[in-house]
Coordinates of C-alpha atoms and ligand atoms in Angstrom, one line a residue:
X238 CA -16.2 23.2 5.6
X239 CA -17.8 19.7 5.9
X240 CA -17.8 17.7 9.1
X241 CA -17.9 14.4 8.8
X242 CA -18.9 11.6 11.1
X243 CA -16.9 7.8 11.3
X244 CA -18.8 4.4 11.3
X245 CA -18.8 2.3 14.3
X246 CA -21.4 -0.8 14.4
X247 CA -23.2 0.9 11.3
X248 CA -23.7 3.8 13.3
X249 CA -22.6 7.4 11.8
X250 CA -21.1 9.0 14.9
X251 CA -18.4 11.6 16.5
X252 CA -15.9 10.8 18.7
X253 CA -16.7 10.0 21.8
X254 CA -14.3 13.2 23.2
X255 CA -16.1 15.5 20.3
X256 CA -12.9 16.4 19.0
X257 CA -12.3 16.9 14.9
X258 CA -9.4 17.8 13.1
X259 CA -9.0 19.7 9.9
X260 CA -8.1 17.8 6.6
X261 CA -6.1 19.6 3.9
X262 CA -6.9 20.3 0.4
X263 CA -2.4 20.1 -1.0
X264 CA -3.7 22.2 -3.9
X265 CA -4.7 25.4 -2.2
X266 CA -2.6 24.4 1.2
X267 CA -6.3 25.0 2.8
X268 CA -8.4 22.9 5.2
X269 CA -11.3 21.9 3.2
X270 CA -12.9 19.0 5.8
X271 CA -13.3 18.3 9.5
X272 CA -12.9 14.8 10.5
X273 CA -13.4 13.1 14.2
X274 CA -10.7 12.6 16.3
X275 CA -10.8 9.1 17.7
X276 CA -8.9 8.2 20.9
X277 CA -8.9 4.8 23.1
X278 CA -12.6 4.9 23.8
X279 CA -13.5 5.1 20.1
X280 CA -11.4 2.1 19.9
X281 CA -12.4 0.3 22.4
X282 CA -16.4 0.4 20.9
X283 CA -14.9 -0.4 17.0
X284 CA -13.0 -3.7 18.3
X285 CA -16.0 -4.6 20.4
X286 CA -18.7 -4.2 17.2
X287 CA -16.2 -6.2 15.3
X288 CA -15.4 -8.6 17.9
X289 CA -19.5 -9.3 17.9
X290 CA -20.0 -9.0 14.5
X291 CA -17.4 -11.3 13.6
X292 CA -19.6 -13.8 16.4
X293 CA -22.4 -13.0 15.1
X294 CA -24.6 -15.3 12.7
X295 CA -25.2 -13.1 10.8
X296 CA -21.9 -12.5 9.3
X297 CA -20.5 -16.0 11.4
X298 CA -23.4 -18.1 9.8
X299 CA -23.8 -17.2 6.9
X300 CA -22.3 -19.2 3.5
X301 CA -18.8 -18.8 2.4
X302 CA -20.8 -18.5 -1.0
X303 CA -23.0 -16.0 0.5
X304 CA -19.9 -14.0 1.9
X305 CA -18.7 -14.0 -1.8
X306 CA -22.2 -12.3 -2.9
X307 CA -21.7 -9.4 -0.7
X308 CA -18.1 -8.5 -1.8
X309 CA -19.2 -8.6 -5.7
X310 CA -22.4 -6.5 -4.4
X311 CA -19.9 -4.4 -2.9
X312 CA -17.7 -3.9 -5.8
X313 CA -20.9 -3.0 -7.8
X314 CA -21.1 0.0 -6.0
X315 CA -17.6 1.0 -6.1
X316 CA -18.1 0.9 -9.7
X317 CA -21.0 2.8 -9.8
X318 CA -19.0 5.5 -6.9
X319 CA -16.0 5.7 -8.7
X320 CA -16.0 9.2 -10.2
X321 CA -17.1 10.8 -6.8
X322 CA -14.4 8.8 -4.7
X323 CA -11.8 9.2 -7.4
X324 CA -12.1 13.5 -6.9
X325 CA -12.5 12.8 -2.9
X326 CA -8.8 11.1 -3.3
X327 CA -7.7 13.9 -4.8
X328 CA -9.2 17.0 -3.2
X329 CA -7.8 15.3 0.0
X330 CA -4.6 14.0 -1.4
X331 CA -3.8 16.3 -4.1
X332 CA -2.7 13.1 -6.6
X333 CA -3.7 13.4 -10.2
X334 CA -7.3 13.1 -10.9
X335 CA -6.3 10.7 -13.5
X336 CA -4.3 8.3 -11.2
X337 CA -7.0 8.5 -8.6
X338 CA -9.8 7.7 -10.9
X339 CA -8.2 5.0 -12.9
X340 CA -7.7 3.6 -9.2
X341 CA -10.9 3.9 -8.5
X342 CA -12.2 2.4 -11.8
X343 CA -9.7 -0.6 -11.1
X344 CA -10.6 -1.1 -7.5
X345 CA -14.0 -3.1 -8.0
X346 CA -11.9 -5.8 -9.8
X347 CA -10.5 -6.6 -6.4
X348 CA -14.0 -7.3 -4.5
X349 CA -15.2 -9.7 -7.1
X350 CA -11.8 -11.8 -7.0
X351 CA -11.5 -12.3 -3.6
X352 CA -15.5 -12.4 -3.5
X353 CA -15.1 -15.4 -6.3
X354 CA -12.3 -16.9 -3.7
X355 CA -14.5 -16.7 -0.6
X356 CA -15.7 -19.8 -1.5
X357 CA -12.6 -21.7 -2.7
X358 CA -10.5 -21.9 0.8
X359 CA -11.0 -25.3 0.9
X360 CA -9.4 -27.7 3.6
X361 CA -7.3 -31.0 3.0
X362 CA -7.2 -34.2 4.1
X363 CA -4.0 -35.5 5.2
X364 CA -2.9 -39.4 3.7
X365 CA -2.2 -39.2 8.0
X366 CA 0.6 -42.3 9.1
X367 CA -1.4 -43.0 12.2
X368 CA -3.7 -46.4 12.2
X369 CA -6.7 -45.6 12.9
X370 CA -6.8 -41.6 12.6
X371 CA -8.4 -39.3 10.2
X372 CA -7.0 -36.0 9.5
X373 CA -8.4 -33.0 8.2
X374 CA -7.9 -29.0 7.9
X375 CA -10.1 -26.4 8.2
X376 CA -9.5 -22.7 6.8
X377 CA -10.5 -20.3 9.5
X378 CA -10.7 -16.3 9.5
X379 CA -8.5 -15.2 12.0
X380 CA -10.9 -12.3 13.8
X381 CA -10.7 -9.0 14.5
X382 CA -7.9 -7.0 11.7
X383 CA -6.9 -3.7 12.0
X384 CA -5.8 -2.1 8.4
X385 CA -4.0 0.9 9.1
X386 CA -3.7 2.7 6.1
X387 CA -1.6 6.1 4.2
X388 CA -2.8 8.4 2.4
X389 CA -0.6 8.4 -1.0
X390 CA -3.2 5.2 -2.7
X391 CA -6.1 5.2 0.8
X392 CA -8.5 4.1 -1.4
X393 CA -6.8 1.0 -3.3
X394 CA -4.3 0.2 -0.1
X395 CA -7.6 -0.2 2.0
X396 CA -9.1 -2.5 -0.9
X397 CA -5.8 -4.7 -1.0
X398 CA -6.5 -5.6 2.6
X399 CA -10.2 -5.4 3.2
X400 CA -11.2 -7.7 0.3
X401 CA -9.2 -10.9 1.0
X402 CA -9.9 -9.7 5.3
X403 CA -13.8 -10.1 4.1
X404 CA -13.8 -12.7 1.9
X405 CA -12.1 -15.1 4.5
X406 CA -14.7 -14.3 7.0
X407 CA -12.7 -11.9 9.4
X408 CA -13.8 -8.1 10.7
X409 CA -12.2 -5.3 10.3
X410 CA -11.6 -2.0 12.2
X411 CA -10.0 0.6 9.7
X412 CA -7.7 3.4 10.3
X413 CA -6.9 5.2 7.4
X414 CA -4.4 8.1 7.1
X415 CA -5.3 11.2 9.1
X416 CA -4.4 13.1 5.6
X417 CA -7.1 11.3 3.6
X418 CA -10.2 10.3 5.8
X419 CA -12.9 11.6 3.6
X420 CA -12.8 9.6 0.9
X421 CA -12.7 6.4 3.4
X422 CA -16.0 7.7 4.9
X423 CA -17.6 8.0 1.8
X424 CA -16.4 4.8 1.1
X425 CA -17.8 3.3 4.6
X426 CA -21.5 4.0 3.2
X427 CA -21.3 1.1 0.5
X428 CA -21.0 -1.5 3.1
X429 CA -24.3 -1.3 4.6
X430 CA -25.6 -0.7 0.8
X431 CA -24.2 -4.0 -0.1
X432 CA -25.7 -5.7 3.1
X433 CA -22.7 -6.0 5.1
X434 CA -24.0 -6.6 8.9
X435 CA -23.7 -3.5 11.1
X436 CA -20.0 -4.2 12.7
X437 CA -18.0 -5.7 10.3
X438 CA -16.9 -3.2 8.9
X439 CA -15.3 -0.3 11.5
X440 CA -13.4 3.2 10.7
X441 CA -12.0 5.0 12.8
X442 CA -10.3 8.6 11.9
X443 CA -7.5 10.3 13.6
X444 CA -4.0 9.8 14.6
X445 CA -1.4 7.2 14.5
X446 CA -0.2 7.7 18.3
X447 CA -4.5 8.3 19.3
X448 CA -5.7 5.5 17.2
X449 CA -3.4 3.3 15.8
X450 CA -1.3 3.0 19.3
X451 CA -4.5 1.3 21.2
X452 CA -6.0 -0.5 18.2
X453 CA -2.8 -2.6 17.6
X454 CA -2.7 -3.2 21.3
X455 CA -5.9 -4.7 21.8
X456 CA -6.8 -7.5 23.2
X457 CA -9.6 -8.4 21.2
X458 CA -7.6 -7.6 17.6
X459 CA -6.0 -10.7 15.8
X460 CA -3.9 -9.4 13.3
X461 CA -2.5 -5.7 11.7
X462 CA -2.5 -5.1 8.2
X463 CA -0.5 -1.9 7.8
X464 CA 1.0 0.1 5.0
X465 CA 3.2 3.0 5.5
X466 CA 6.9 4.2 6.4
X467 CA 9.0 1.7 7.2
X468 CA 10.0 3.1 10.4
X469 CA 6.2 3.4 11.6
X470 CA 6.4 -0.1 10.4
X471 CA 9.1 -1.1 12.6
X472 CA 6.7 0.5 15.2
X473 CA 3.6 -1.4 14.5
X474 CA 5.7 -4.7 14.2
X475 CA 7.2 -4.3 17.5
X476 CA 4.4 -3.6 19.3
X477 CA 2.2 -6.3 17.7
X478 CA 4.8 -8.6 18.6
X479 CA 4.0 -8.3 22.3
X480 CA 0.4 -9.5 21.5
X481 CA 1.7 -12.2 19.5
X482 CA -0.4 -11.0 16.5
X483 CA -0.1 -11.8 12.7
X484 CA 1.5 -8.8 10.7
X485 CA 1.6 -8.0 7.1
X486 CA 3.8 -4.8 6.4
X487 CA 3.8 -2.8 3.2
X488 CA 6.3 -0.2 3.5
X489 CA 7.8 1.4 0.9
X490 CA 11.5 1.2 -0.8
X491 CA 14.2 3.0 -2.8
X492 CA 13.5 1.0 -6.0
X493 CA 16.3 0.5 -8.9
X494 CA 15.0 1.1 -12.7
X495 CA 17.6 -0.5 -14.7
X496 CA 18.9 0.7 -17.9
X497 CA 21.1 -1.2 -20.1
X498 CA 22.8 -0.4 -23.3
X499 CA 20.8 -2.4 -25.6
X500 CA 17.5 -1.2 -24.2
X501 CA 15.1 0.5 -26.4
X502 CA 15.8 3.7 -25.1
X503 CA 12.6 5.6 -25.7
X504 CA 10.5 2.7 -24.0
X505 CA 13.4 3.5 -21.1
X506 CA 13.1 7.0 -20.8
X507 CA 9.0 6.8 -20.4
X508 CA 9.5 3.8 -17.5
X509 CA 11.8 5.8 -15.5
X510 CA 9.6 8.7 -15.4
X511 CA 6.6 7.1 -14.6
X512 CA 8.3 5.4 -12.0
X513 CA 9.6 8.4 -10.2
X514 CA 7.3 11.6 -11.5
X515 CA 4.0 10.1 -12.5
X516 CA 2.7 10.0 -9.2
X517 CA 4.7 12.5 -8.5
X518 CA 6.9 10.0 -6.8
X519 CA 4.6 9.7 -3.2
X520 CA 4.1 6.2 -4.4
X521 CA 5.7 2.9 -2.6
X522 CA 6.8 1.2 -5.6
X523 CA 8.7 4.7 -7.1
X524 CA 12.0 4.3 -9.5
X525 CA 13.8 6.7 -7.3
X526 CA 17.1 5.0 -8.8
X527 CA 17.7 4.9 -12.2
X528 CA 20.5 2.5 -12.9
X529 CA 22.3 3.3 -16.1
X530 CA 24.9 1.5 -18.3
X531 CA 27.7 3.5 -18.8
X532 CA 28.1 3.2 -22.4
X533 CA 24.2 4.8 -23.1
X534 CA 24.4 7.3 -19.6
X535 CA 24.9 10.5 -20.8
X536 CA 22.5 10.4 -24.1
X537 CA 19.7 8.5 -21.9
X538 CA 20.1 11.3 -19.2
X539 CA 20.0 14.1 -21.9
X540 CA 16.4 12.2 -23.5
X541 CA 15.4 11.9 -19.7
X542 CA 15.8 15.7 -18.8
X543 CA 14.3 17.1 -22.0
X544 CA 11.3 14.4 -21.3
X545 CA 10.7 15.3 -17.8
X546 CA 11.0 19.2 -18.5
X547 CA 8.0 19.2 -20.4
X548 CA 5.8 17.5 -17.8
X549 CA 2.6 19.5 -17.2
X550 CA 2.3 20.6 -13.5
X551 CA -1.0 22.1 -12.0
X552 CA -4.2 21.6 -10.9
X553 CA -4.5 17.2 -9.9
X554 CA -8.3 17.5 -10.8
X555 CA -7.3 18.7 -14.8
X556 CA -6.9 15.8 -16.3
X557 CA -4.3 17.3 -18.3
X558 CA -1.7 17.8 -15.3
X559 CA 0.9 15.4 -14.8
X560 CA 2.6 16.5 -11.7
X561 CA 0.7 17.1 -8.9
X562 CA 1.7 18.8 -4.9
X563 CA 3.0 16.8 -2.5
X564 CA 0.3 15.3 -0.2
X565 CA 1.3 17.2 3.4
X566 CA 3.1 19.9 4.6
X567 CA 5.8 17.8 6.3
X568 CA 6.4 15.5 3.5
X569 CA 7.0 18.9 1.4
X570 CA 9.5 20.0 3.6
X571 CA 11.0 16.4 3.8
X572 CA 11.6 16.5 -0.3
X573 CA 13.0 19.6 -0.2
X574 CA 15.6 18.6 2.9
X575 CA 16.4 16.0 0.5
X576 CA 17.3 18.0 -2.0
X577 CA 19.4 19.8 -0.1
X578 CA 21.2 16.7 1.5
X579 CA 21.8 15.8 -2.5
X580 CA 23.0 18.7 -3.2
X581 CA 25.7 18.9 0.1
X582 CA 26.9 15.1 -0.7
X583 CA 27.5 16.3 -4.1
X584 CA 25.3 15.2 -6.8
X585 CA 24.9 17.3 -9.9
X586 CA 21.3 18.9 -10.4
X587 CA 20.2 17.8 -14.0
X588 CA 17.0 18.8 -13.6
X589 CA 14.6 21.3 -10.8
X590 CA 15.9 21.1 -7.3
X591 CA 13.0 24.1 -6.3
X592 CA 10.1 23.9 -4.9
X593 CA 8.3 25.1 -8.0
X594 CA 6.9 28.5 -8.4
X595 CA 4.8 27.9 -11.6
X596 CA 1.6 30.3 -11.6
X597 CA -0.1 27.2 -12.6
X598 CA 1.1 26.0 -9.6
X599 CA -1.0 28.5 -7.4
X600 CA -0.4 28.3 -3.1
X601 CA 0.2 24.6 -3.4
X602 CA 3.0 22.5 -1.9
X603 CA 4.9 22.0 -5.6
X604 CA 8.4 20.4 -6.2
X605 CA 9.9 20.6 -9.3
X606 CA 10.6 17.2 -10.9
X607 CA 14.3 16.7 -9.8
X608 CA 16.9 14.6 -11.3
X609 CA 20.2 14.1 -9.6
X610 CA 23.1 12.8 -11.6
X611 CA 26.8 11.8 -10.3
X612 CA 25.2 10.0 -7.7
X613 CA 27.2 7.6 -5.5
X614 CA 25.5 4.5 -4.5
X615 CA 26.2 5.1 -0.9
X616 CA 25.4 8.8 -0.8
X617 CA 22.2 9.1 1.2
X618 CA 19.9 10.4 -1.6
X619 CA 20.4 7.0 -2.9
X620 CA 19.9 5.1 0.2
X621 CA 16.8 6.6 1.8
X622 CA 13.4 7.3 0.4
X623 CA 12.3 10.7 -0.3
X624 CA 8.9 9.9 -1.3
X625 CA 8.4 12.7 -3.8
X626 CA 10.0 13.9 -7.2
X627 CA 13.9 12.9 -7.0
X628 CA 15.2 11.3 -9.3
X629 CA 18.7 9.8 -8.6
X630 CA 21.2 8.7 -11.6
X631 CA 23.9 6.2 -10.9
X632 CA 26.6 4.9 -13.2
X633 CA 27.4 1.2 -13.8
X634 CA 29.7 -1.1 -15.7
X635 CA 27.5 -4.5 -16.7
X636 CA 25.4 -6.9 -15.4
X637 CA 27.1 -7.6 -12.2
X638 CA 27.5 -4.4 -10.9
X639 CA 23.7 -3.5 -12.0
X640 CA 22.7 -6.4 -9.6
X641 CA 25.4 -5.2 -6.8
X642 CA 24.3 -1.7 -6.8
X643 CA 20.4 -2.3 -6.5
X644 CA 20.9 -4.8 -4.0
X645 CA 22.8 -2.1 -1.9
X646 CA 19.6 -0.8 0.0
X647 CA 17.6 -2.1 3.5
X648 CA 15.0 -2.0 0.9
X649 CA 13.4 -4.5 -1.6
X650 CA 9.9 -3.6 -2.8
X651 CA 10.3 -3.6 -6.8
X652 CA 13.5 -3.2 -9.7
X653 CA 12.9 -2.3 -13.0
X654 CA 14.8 -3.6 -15.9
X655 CA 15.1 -2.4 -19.5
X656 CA 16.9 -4.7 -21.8
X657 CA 16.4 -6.3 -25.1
X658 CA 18.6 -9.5 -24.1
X659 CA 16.2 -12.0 -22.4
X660 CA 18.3 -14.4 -20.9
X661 CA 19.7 -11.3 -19.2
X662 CA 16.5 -10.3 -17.7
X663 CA 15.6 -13.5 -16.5
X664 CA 18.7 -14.1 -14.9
X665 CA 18.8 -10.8 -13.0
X666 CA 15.0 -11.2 -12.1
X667 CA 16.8 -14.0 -10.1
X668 CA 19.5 -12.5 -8.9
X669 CA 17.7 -9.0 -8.1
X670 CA 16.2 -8.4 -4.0
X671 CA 13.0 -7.2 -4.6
X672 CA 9.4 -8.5 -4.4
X673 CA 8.3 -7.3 -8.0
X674 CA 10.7 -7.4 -10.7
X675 CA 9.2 -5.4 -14.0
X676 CA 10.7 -6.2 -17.2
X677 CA 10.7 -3.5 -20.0
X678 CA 7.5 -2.2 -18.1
X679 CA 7.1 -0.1 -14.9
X680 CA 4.8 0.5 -11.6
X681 CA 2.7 -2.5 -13.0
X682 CA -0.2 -4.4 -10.3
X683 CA -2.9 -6.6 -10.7
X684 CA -5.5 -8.0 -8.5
X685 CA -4.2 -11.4 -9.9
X686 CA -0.3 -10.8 -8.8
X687 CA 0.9 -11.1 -5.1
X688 CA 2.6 -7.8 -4.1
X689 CA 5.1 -7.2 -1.4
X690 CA 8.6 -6.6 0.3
X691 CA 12.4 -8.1 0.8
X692 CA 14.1 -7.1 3.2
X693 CA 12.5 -3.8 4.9
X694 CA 10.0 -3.2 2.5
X695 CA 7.6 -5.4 4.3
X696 CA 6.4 -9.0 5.6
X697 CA 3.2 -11.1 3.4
X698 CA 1.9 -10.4 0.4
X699 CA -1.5 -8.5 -0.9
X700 CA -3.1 -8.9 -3.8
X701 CA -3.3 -12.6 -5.5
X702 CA -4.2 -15.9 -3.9
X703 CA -1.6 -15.5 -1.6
X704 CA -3.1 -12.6 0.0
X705 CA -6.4 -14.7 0.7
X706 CA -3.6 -17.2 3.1
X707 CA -2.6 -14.4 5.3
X708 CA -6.4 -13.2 6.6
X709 CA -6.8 -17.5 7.4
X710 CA -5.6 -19.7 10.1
X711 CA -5.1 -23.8 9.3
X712 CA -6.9 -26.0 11.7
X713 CA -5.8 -29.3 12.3
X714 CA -8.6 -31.9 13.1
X715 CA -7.4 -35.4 14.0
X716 CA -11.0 -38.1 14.7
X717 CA -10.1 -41.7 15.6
X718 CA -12.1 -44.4 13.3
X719 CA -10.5 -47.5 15.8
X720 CA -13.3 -47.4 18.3
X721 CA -10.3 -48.4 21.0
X722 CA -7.9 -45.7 22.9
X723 CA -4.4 -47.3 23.0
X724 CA -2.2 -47.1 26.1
X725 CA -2.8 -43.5 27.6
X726 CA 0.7 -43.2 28.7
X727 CA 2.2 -43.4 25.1
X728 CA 2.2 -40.3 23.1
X729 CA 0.3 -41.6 19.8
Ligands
LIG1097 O1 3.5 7.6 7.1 P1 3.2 6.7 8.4 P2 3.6 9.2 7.0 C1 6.8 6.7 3.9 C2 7.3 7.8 3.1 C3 6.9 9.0 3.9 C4 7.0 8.5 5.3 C5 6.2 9.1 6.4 O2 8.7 7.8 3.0 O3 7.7 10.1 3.8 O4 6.6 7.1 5.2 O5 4.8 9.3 5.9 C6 -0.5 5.5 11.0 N1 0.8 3.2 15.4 N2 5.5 6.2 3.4 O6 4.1 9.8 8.3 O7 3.5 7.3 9.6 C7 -0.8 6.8 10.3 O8 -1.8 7.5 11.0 C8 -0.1 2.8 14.5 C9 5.6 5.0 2.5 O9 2.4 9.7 6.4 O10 3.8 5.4 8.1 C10 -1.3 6.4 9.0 O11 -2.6 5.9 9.0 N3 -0.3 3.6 13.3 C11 4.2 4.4 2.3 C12 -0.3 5.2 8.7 O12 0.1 4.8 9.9 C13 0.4 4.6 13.1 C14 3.1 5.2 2.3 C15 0.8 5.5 7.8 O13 1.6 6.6 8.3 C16 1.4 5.0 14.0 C17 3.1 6.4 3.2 C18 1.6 4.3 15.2 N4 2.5 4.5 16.1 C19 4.3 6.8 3.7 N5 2.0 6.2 13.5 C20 4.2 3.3 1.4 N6 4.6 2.1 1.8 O14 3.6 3.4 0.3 C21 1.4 6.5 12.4 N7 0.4 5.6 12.1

């Protein structure tokens, strides 16, 4: 089994306790890694290299422009790594080979536009109604961010905060998923390729409750960038809150792909099942409803089962496979309650409702792909997410109760809509409460394109300019040009 060490001021060490914990391989169900265990004292030496690095001139002194450099440097490397870290994801995290790698692939895209941005933060100056002041702003990073990360993306969630967190000057202390640390260490080696000072960059491995408890907690740590379940959310939010730190929150959603009568229905059927199956659903953005028109519901589900049927399951490292395990041992069991629950409250299996007992499948944690139909909006396999292959169907009569009946969750991450009738589509990509709204396309992100929650899906955005705004801080700086302090005992 390897053992692997973390990165803590550019040095490769254990924890300071000497603890590890095994990492498992969802294909064979078998430990395959041994990765430190971190606890407060690890943290308190990561926010105390980052807290100096982030000082220091030579990260502090150096050229926005300069900054830039070392992100595209950076996503050089990821380029040239991306095979390697692409079969890390998977070995660890048991996801397709071929969603991993086109990650992977698609990841260095992210270091050279925010390293292009690095350098394009600029302040204002304010047409200021005070005679005789000058006002300006300043950009400023905020300090020291914790990104605590999950394991179903680690490689691209990480990205989506540690670009625009470098290119704006800040440093970072990392915690990714204690279900897929190695390929974040592997990872960690290209900052000090790229010439990233020792310290401004961090990771630390192990447990939410060991690590990510003290890390948000600190003193010295400005803001959290998290992803993850929304009630570990909830969690991080709350206890950020009593530090008065800045927050973004990704955390997932119970998504509605929308199917109307008019849609091309073969375009449809291939949406909806790459929204809920391709990554074998352990995906934030997943199509775990499928809204569909009545008048179309029964042919669609008919195209939707035989389509889904044939999907390949097996090994994630064939590129052939199209459904992989299911990441942990928990979350495995946590489909499978959900299955059940469906099946108590009612709904009619259409499709799988197993775990799946393929040979092909070997001693991994498989689900059948599922598809629930005669599903009632308020039944709780359409309320809560599963995070895994379930698929549920739900009925509706036109446009209204489309909009109505995706709008019915705590959630609002994404909505998918298939219709030929424009003016439809653009009116419901008003009406619909969701932070990504796909039109006659699915499961769709760019560098380019802020990402992000309504309602309990989350708080900021990543990705996209606007990601760059939530790693900076506006300064305000007022200069008199009068030469003469009026009366001190009026407020100016
Ligand atoms: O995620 P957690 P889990 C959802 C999905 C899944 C459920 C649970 O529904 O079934 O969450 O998955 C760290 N303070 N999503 O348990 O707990 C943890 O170590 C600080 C949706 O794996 O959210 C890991 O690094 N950190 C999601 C990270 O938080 C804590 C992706 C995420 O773990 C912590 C993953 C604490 N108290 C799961 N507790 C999405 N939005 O895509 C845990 N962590």
């Amino acid at each position: 089994m390897q053992k692997h060490q973390m990165l803590i001021d550019g040095e490769w060490v254990a924890a300071q306790k000497g603890e590890y914990f095994e990492s498992f391989n969802p294909f064979t169900g078998e430990p395959w890694a041994l990765i430190p265990r971190a606890g407060a004292a690890d943290v308190e030496l990561a926010v105390a290299a980052a807290r100096n690095a982030f000082k220091n001139p030579a990260w502090r002194g150096i050229s926005a422009s300069a900054r830039g450099a070392l992100l595209r440097r950076l996503g050089d490397l990821v380029a040239r790594d991306a095979e390697k870290l692409g079969i890390l994801e998977t070995r660890d995290n048991g996801k397709l080979i071929s969603e991993m790698g086109a990650q992977t692939r698609y990841m260095p895209q992210w270091y050279y536009y925010f390293g292009g941005l690095a350098d394009k933060m600029e302040g204002r100056v304010i047409p200021i109604d005070k005679a005789g002041c000058f006002n300006f702003t300043l950009e400023e990073p905020l300090g020291v961010v914790a990104a605590i990360t999950p394991w179903n993306s680690p490689l691209m969630l990480a990205t989506w905060k540690l670009a625009p967190a470098l290119a704006a000057g800040n440093t970072v202390v990392w915690k990714p998923s204690e279900h897929s640390s190695v390929s974040a260490l592997e990872f960690g080696k290209l900052f000090a390729e790229a010439g990233f000072p020792p310290g401004v960059v961090n990771i630390l491995t192990g447990f939410g409750n060991e690590v990510g408890t003290p890390l948000i907690a600190h003193n010295d740590v400005a803001k959290v960038a998290f992803t993850g379940g929304d009630r570990t959310g909830q969690a991080v939010y709350e206890q950020a809150a009593r530090g008065i730190k800045k927050v973004t929150l990704e955390l997932g959603g119970k998504s509605a792909n929308i199917v109307f009568g008019d849609a091309n229905l073969d375009n449809a059927v291939k949406g909806v099942v790459s929204g809920i199956f391709a990554a074998t659903g352990q995906t934030c953005i997943a199509g775990s409803r499928a809204l569909v028109e009545r008048s179309v519901h029964d042919e669609f589900v008919r195209r939707l089962v035989d389509f889904a049927r044939t999907a390949k399951m097996g090994d994630p490292l064939d590129p052939g496979t199209q459904v992989g395990p299911i990441t942990t041992k928990p979350q495995y069991a946590k489909v499978l309650e959900y299955i059940q629950i469906a099946k108590d409250e009612g709904a009619k299996c259409a499709l799988g409702g197993t775990a799946a007992s393929r040979p092909e499948c070997g001693s991994g944690w498989f689900v059948e792909p599922t598809i629930f139909t005669g599903v009632d909006p308020k039944m709780r396999i359409a309320q809560e997410e599963v995070f895994g292959p379930v698929l549920s169907v739900i009925p509706f009569d036109g446009e209204e109760q489309a909009v109505a009946i995706a709008n019915d969750t705590q959630y609002g991450l994404a909505a998918g809509l298939w219709t030929e009738n424009m003016g439809r589509a653009i009116r419901m990509s008003q009406t619909l409460e969701a932070g990504t709204v796909w039109i006659n396309t699915y499961r769709a992100t760019s560098y380019m394109s802020p990402f992000g929650g309504y309602k309990r899906s989350g708080i900021g955005r990543e990705s996209g300019l606007s990601a760059m705004r939530e790693y900076l801080q506006e300064k305000s700086v007022w200069i008199d040009t009068s030469g003469n302090v009026p009366n001190p005992f009026v407020m100016r």
